[in-house]
Tab-separated table of C-alpha atoms in Angstrom:
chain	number	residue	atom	x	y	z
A	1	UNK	CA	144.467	224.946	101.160
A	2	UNK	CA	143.524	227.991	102.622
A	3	UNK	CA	140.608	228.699	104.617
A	4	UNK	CA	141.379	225.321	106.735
A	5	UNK	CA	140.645	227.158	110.228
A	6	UNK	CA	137.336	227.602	110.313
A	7	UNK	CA	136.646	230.099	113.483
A	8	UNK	CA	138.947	232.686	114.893
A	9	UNK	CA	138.980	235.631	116.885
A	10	UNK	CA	141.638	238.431	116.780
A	11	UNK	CA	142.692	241.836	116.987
A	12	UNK	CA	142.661	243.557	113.526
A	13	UNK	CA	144.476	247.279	113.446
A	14	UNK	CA	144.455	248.625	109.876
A	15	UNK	CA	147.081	251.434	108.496
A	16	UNK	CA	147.356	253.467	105.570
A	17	UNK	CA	150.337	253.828	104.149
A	18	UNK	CA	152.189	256.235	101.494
A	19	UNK	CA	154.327	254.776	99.463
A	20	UNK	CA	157.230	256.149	101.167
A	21	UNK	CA	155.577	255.216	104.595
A	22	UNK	CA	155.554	251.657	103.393
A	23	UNK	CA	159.562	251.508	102.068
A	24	UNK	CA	160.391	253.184	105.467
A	25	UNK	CA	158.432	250.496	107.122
A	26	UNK	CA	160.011	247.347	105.264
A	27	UNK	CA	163.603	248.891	105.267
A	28	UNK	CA	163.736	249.157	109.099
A	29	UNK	CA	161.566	246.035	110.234
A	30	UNK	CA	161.380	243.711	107.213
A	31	UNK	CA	164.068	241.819	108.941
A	32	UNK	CA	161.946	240.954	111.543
A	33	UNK	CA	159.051	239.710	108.997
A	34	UNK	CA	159.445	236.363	107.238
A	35	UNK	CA	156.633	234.949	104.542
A	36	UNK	CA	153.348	233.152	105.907
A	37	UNK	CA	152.288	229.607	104.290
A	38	UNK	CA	150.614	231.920	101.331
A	39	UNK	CA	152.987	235.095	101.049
A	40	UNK	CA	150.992	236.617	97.730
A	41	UNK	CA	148.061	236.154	96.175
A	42	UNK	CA	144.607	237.735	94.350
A	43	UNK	CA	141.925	237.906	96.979
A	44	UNK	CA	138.852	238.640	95.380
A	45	UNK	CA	135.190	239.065	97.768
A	46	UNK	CA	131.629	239.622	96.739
A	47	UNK	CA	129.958	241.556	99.680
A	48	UNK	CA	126.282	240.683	100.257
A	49	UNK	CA	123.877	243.151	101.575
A	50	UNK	CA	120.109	243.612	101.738
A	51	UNK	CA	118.974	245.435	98.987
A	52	UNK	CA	118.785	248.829	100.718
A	53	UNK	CA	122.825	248.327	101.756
A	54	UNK	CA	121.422	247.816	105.506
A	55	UNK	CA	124.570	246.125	106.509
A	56	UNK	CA	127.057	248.548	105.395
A	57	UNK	CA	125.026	251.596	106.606
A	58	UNK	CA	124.630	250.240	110.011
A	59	UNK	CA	128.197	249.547	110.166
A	60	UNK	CA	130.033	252.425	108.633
A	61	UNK	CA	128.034	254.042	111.909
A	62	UNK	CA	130.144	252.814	113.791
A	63	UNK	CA	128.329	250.450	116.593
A	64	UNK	CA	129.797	248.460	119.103
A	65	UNK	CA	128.570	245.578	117.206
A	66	UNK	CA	128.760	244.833	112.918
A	67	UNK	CA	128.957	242.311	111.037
A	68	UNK	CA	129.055	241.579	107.141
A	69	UNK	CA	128.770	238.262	104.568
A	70	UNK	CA	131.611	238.046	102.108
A	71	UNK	CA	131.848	235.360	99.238
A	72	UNK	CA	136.163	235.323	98.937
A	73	UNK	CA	138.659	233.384	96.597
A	74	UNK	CA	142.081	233.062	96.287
A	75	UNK	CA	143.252	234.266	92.434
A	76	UNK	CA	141.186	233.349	89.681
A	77	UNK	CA	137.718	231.125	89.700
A	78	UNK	CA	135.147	229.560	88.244
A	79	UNK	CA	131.814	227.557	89.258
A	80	UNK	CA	133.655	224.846	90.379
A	81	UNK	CA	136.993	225.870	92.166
A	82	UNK	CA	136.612	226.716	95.753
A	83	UNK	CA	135.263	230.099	97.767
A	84	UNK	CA	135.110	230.951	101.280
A	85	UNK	CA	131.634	232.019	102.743
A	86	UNK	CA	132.353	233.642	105.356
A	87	UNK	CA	130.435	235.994	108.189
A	88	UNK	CA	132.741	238.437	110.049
A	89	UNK	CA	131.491	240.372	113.533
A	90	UNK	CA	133.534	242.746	115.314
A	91	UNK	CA	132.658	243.489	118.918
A	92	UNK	CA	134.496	246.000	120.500
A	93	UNK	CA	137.667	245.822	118.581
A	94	UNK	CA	137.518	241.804	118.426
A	95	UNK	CA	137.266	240.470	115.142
A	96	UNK	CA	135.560	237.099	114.838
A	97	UNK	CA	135.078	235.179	111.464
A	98	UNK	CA	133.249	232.095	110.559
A	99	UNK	CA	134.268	230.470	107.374
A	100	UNK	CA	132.897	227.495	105.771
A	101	UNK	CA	134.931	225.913	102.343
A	102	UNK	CA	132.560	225.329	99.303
A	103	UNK	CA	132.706	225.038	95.849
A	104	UNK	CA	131.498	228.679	94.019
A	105	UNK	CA	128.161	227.446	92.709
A	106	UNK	CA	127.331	226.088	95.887
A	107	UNK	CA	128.076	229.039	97.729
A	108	UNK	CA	126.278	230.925	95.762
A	109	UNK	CA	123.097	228.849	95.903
A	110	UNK	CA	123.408	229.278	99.530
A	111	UNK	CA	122.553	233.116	99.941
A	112	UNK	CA	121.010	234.030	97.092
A	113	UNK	CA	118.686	231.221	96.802
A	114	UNK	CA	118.666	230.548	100.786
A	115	UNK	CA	119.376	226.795	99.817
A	116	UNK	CA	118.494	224.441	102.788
A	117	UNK	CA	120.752	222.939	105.120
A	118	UNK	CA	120.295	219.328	106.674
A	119	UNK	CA	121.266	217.748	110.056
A	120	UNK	CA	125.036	216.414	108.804
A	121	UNK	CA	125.826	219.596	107.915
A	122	UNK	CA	128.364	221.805	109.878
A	123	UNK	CA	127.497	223.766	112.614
A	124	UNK	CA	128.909	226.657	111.261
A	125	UNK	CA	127.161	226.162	107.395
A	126	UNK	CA	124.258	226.629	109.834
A	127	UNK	CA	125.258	229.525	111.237
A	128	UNK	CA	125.850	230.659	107.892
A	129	UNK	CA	122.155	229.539	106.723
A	130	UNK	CA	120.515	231.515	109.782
A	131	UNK	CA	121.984	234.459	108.722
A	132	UNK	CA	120.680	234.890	105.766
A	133	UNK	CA	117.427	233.625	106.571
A	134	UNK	CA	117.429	236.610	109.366
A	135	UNK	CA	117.995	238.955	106.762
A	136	UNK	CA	115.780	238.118	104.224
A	137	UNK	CA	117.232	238.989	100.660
A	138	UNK	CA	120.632	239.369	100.012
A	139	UNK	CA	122.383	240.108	96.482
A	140	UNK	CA	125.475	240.064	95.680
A	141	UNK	CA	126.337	244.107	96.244
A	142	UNK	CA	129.804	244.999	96.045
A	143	UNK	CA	132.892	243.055	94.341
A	144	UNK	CA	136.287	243.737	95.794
A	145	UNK	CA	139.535	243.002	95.019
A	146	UNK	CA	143.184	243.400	96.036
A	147	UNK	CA	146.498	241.816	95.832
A	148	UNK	CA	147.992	240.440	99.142
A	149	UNK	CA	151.659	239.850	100.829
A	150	UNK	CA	151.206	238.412	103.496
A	151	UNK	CA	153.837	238.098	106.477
A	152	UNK	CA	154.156	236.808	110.269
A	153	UNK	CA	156.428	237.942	112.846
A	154	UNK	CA	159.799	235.492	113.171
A	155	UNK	CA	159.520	235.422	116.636
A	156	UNK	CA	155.752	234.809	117.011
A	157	UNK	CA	153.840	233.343	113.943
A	158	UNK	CA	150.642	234.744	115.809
A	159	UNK	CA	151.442	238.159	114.451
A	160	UNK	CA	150.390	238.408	110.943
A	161	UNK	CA	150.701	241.515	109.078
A	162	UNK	CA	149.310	242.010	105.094
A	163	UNK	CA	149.892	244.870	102.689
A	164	UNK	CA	146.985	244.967	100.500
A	165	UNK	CA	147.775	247.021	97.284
A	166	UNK	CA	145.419	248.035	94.085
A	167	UNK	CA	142.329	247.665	96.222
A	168	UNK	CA	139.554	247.451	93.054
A	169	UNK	CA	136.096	247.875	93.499
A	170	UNK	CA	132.854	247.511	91.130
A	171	UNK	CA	129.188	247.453	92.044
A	172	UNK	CA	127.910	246.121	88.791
A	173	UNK	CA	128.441	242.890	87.358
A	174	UNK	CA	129.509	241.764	90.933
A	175	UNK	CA	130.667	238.036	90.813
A	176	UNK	CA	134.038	236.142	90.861
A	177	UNK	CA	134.489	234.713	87.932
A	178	UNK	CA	134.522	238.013	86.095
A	179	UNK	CA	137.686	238.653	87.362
A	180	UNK	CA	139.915	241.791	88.839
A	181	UNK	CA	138.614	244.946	87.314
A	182	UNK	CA	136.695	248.091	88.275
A	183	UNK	CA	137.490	251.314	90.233
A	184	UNK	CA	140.125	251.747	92.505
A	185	UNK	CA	139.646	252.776	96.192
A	186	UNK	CA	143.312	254.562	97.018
A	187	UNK	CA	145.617	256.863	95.728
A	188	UNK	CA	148.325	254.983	93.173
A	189	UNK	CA	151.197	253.683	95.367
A	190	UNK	CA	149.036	253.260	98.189
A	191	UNK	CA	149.336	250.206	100.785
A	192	UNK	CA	146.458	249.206	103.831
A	193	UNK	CA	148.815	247.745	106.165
A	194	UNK	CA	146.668	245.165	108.373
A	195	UNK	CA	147.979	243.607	111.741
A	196	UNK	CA	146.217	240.885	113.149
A	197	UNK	CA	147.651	239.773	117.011
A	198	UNK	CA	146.176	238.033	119.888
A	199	UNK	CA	147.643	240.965	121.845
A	200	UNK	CA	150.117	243.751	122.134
A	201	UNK	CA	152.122	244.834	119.267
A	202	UNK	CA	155.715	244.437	120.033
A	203	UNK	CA	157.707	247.491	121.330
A	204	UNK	CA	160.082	247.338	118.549
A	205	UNK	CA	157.449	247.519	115.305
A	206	UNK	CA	155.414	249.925	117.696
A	207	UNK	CA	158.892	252.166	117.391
A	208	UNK	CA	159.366	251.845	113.907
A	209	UNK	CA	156.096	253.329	113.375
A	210	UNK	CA	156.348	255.922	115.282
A	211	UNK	CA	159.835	256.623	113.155
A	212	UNK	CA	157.644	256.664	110.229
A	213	UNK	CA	153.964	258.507	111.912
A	214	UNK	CA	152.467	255.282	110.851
A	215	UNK	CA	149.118	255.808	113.048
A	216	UNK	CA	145.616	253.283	112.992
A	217	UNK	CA	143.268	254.469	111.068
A	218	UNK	CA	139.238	253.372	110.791
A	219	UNK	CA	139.167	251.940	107.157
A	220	UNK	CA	135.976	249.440	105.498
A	221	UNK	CA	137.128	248.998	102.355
A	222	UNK	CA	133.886	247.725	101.524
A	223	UNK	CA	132.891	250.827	103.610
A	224	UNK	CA	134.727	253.485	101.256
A	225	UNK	CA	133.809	252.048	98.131
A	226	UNK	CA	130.199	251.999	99.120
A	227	UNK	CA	130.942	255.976	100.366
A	228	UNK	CA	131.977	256.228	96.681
A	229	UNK	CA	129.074	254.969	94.532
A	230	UNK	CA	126.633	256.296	96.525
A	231	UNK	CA	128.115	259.602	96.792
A	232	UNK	CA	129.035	260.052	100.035
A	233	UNK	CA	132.516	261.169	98.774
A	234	UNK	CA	134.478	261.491	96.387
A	235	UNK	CA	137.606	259.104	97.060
A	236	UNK	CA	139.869	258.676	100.434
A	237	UNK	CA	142.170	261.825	101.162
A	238	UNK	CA	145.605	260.231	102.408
Protein backbone atom coordinates (compact mmCIF):
# COMPACT_ATOMS: atom_id res chain seq x y z
CA UNK A 1 0.00 0.00 0.00
CA UNK A 2 1.30 3.24 -0.37
CA UNK A 3 1.82 5.74 2.17
CA UNK A 4 3.52 2.87 4.49
CA UNK A 5 6.51 5.31 5.58
CA UNK A 6 5.13 7.52 7.66
CA UNK A 7 7.97 10.43 8.21
CA UNK A 8 10.65 11.48 5.82
CA UNK A 9 12.85 14.17 5.07
CA UNK A 10 14.39 14.97 1.62
CA UNK A 11 15.57 17.20 -0.90
CA UNK A 12 12.78 18.10 -3.43
CA UNK A 13 14.10 20.12 -6.79
CA UNK A 14 11.17 20.69 -9.16
CA UNK A 15 11.59 21.32 -13.18
CA UNK A 16 9.45 22.38 -15.84
CA UNK A 17 9.63 20.80 -18.76
CA UNK A 18 8.52 21.34 -22.60
CA UNK A 19 7.51 18.65 -24.20
CA UNK A 20 10.54 18.42 -26.20
CA UNK A 21 12.64 19.09 -22.96
CA UNK A 22 11.04 16.02 -21.52
CA UNK A 23 11.70 13.47 -24.82
CA UNK A 24 15.31 14.89 -24.77
CA UNK A 25 15.46 14.03 -21.15
CA UNK A 26 14.09 10.30 -21.35
CA UNK A 27 15.97 9.57 -24.70
CA UNK A 28 19.42 10.29 -23.18
CA UNK A 29 18.96 9.12 -19.42
CA UNK A 30 15.88 6.86 -19.38
CA UNK A 31 18.34 4.08 -19.40
CA UNK A 32 19.52 4.95 -16.25
CA UNK A 33 15.77 5.16 -14.72
CA UNK A 34 13.91 1.93 -13.94
CA UNK A 35 10.05 1.93 -12.44
CA UNK A 36 9.46 2.50 -8.54
CA UNK A 37 7.03 -0.06 -6.58
CA UNK A 38 4.02 2.31 -8.06
CA UNK A 39 5.34 3.55 -11.60
CA UNK A 40 1.74 5.39 -12.59
CA UNK A 41 -1.04 6.41 -11.01
CA UNK A 42 -3.98 9.34 -10.33
CA UNK A 43 -2.89 11.37 -7.36
CA UNK A 44 -5.59 13.44 -6.38
CA UNK A 45 -5.12 16.18 -2.98
CA UNK A 46 -7.57 18.46 -1.29
CA UNK A 47 -5.48 21.41 0.14
CA UNK A 48 -6.79 22.83 3.44
CA UNK A 49 -6.37 26.39 4.33
CA UNK A 50 -7.89 28.88 6.76
CA UNK A 51 -10.55 30.58 5.27
CA UNK A 52 -8.61 33.73 4.31
CA UNK A 53 -5.92 31.23 2.27
CA UNK A 54 -3.36 32.16 5.24
CA UNK A 55 -1.29 29.18 4.46
CA UNK A 56 -0.76 29.61 0.88
CA UNK A 57 -0.18 33.41 1.15
CA UNK A 58 2.42 33.04 3.74
CA UNK A 59 4.09 30.52 1.72
CA UNK A 60 4.02 31.62 -1.85
CA UNK A 61 6.21 34.55 0.13
CA UNK A 62 8.65 32.66 0.22
CA UNK A 63 9.91 32.16 4.08
CA UNK A 64 12.49 30.10 5.32
CA UNK A 65 9.83 28.14 6.90
CA UNK A 66 6.05 26.77 5.22
CA UNK A 67 4.12 24.31 5.62
CA UNK A 68 0.64 23.07 4.17
CA UNK A 69 -2.24 20.12 5.03
CA UNK A 70 -3.12 18.00 2.06
CA UNK A 71 -5.92 15.23 2.07
CA UNK A 72 -4.21 12.76 -1.04
CA UNK A 73 -5.40 9.43 -2.76
CA UNK A 74 -4.15 7.22 -5.10
CA UNK A 75 -6.80 6.97 -8.34
CA UNK A 76 -10.30 6.95 -7.66
CA UNK A 77 -12.21 7.06 -4.02
CA UNK A 78 -14.90 6.99 -2.03
CA UNK A 79 -15.84 7.36 1.86
CA UNK A 80 -14.42 4.29 2.60
CA UNK A 81 -11.17 3.54 0.54
CA UNK A 82 -8.08 4.99 1.98
CA UNK A 83 -6.43 8.81 1.96
CA UNK A 84 -3.30 10.13 3.20
CA UNK A 85 -3.45 13.15 5.69
CA UNK A 86 -0.59 14.48 5.48
CA UNK A 87 1.36 17.90 6.80
CA UNK A 88 4.41 18.89 4.70
CA UNK A 89 7.18 21.70 6.09
CA UNK A 90 10.03 22.78 4.17
CA UNK A 91 12.90 24.42 6.01
CA UNK A 92 15.50 25.69 4.07
CA UNK A 93 15.25 23.49 1.09
CA UNK A 94 14.45 20.26 3.36
CA UNK A 95 11.26 18.82 2.77
CA UNK A 96 9.70 16.96 5.69
CA UNK A 97 6.24 15.15 5.54
CA UNK A 98 4.14 13.50 8.11
CA UNK A 99 1.58 11.13 6.85
CA UNK A 100 -0.90 9.21 8.72
CA UNK A 101 -3.20 6.27 6.61
CA UNK A 102 -7.04 6.65 7.19
CA UNK A 103 -10.04 5.80 5.66
CA UNK A 104 -11.65 9.17 3.64
CA UNK A 105 -14.52 9.82 6.03
CA UNK A 106 -12.32 9.65 8.82
CA UNK A 107 -9.92 11.93 7.51
CA UNK A 108 -12.19 14.17 6.80
CA UNK A 109 -13.84 14.27 10.23
CA UNK A 110 -10.45 14.99 11.44
CA UNK A 111 -9.91 18.67 10.08
CA UNK A 112 -12.98 19.84 9.34
CA UNK A 113 -14.72 18.79 12.38
CA UNK A 114 -11.34 18.86 14.59
CA UNK A 115 -12.43 15.25 15.74
CA UNK A 116 -10.58 14.26 19.03
CA UNK A 117 -7.73 12.14 19.37
CA UNK A 118 -7.12 9.67 22.41
CA UNK A 119 -3.95 8.36 24.16
CA UNK A 120 -3.51 4.98 21.72
CA UNK A 121 -3.45 7.01 18.99
CA UNK A 122 -0.24 7.70 16.91
CA UNK A 123 2.06 10.20 17.67
CA UNK A 124 1.95 11.58 14.46
CA UNK A 125 -2.31 11.56 14.18
CA UNK A 126 -1.44 13.92 17.05
CA UNK A 127 0.68 15.95 15.39
CA UNK A 128 -1.80 16.04 12.81
CA UNK A 129 -4.69 17.00 15.46
CA UNK A 130 -2.47 19.99 16.90
CA UNK A 131 -2.29 21.42 13.76
CA UNK A 132 -5.41 22.04 13.07
CA UNK A 133 -6.39 22.94 16.39
CA UNK A 134 -3.49 25.80 16.01
CA UNK A 135 -5.16 27.01 13.12
CA UNK A 136 -8.53 27.17 13.96
CA UNK A 137 -10.85 26.54 10.83
CA UNK A 138 -9.80 24.86 7.97
CA UNK A 139 -11.97 23.95 4.73
CA UNK A 140 -11.26 22.08 2.24
CA UNK A 141 -9.77 24.99 -0.35
CA UNK A 142 -8.22 23.76 -3.34
CA UNK A 143 -8.58 20.20 -5.18
CA UNK A 144 -5.64 19.09 -7.24
CA UNK A 145 -4.94 16.57 -9.44
CA UNK A 146 -2.32 15.02 -11.73
CA UNK A 147 -1.21 11.85 -13.23
CA UNK A 148 2.17 10.40 -11.99
CA UNK A 149 5.24 8.14 -13.43
CA UNK A 150 7.16 7.62 -11.09
CA UNK A 151 10.93 6.35 -11.37
CA UNK A 152 14.20 5.70 -9.13
CA UNK A 153 17.67 5.75 -10.16
CA UNK A 154 19.14 1.93 -10.98
CA UNK A 155 22.03 2.55 -9.16
CA UNK A 156 20.54 4.20 -6.04
CA UNK A 157 16.75 3.60 -5.30
CA UNK A 158 17.13 6.80 -3.01
CA UNK A 159 16.82 8.94 -6.09
CA UNK A 160 13.30 9.20 -7.11
CA UNK A 161 12.28 11.28 -9.90
CA UNK A 162 8.22 11.86 -11.04
CA UNK A 163 6.81 13.51 -14.14
CA UNK A 164 3.57 14.87 -13.18
CA UNK A 165 1.43 15.62 -16.35
CA UNK A 166 -2.30 17.27 -16.75
CA UNK A 167 -1.91 19.01 -13.42
CA UNK A 168 -5.99 19.90 -12.83
CA UNK A 169 -7.12 22.23 -10.47
CA UNK A 170 -10.74 23.38 -9.10
CA UNK A 171 -11.63 25.50 -6.11
CA UNK A 172 -15.27 24.63 -5.98
CA UNK A 173 -16.76 21.48 -5.20
CA UNK A 174 -13.31 20.51 -3.68
CA UNK A 175 -13.44 16.80 -2.46
CA UNK A 176 -12.13 13.38 -3.72
CA UNK A 177 -14.70 11.52 -4.59
CA UNK A 178 -15.80 13.92 -7.29
CA UNK A 179 -13.15 12.88 -9.25
CA UNK A 180 -10.36 14.43 -11.87
CA UNK A 181 -11.82 17.50 -13.42
CA UNK A 182 -11.39 21.28 -13.40
CA UNK A 183 -8.83 23.77 -14.84
CA UNK A 184 -5.56 23.01 -15.87
CA UNK A 185 -2.40 24.67 -14.42
CA UNK A 186 0.27 24.22 -17.57
CA UNK A 187 0.55 24.63 -21.04
CA UNK A 188 -0.73 21.20 -23.04
CA UNK A 189 2.32 18.87 -23.30
CA UNK A 190 3.73 20.16 -20.28
CA UNK A 191 5.69 17.89 -17.60
CA UNK A 192 6.88 19.13 -13.65
CA UNK A 193 9.79 16.98 -13.40
CA UNK A 194 10.35 16.40 -9.46
CA UNK A 195 13.67 14.91 -7.96
CA UNK A 196 13.69 13.88 -4.58
CA UNK A 197 17.56 12.76 -3.18
CA UNK A 198 19.14 12.59 0.13
CA UNK A 199 21.97 14.47 -1.62
CA UNK A 200 23.77 15.42 -4.75
CA UNK A 201 22.35 14.75 -8.06
CA UNK A 202 24.61 12.55 -9.98
CA UNK A 203 27.11 14.14 -12.46
CA UNK A 204 25.75 12.27 -15.30
CA UNK A 205 21.73 13.39 -15.06
CA UNK A 206 23.24 16.85 -13.90
CA UNK A 207 24.91 16.70 -17.69
CA UNK A 208 22.03 15.65 -19.44
CA UNK A 209 20.28 18.60 -18.24
CA UNK A 210 22.46 20.87 -18.99
CA UNK A 211 22.30 19.18 -22.77
CA UNK A 212 18.74 19.99 -22.61
CA UNK A 213 18.80 23.79 -20.32
CA UNK A 214 16.70 21.83 -17.97
CA UNK A 215 17.16 24.45 -14.94
CA UNK A 216 15.13 24.32 -11.13
CA UNK A 217 12.54 26.31 -11.05
CA UNK A 218 10.28 27.61 -7.77
CA UNK A 219 6.85 25.92 -8.59
CA UNK A 220 3.56 25.40 -5.75
CA UNK A 221 1.27 23.92 -7.74
CA UNK A 222 -1.13 24.55 -5.17
CA UNK A 223 0.70 27.96 -5.25
CA UNK A 224 -0.12 28.76 -9.08
CA UNK A 225 -3.49 27.62 -9.08
CA UNK A 226 -4.29 29.73 -6.10
CA UNK A 227 -2.27 32.76 -8.25
CA UNK A 228 -4.98 31.83 -10.80
CA UNK A 229 -8.38 32.09 -9.07
CA UNK A 230 -7.56 34.83 -7.20
CA UNK A 231 -6.15 36.75 -9.95
CA UNK A 232 -2.82 37.10 -9.35
CA UNK A 233 -2.16 35.89 -12.96
CA UNK A 234 -3.30 34.70 -15.59
CA UNK A 235 -1.63 31.11 -16.12
CA UNK A 236 2.30 30.02 -15.91
CA UNK A 237 4.46 31.42 -18.92
CA UNK A 238 6.89 28.40 -19.84
Amino acid sequence: MKGTLKTFERYETKYLLTKTQYEGFIKDYGCMLTPDDYPESLIQNVYYDTPNYRLIRESIEKPVYKEKLRLRAYNEIDETGTAFLEVKKKYEGIVYKRRETMNLKTARKMVEEKAAVSENDSQIKKELAWFVKFYGRLVPAMYLSYNRVAKVHKEDPDIRITFDRDITFRNKDVNLTSGSYGRKLLPEGSVLMEIKVPGYLPIDMVRVMEKYRIYPTSFSKYGEAYKIVSGLHVGYAM
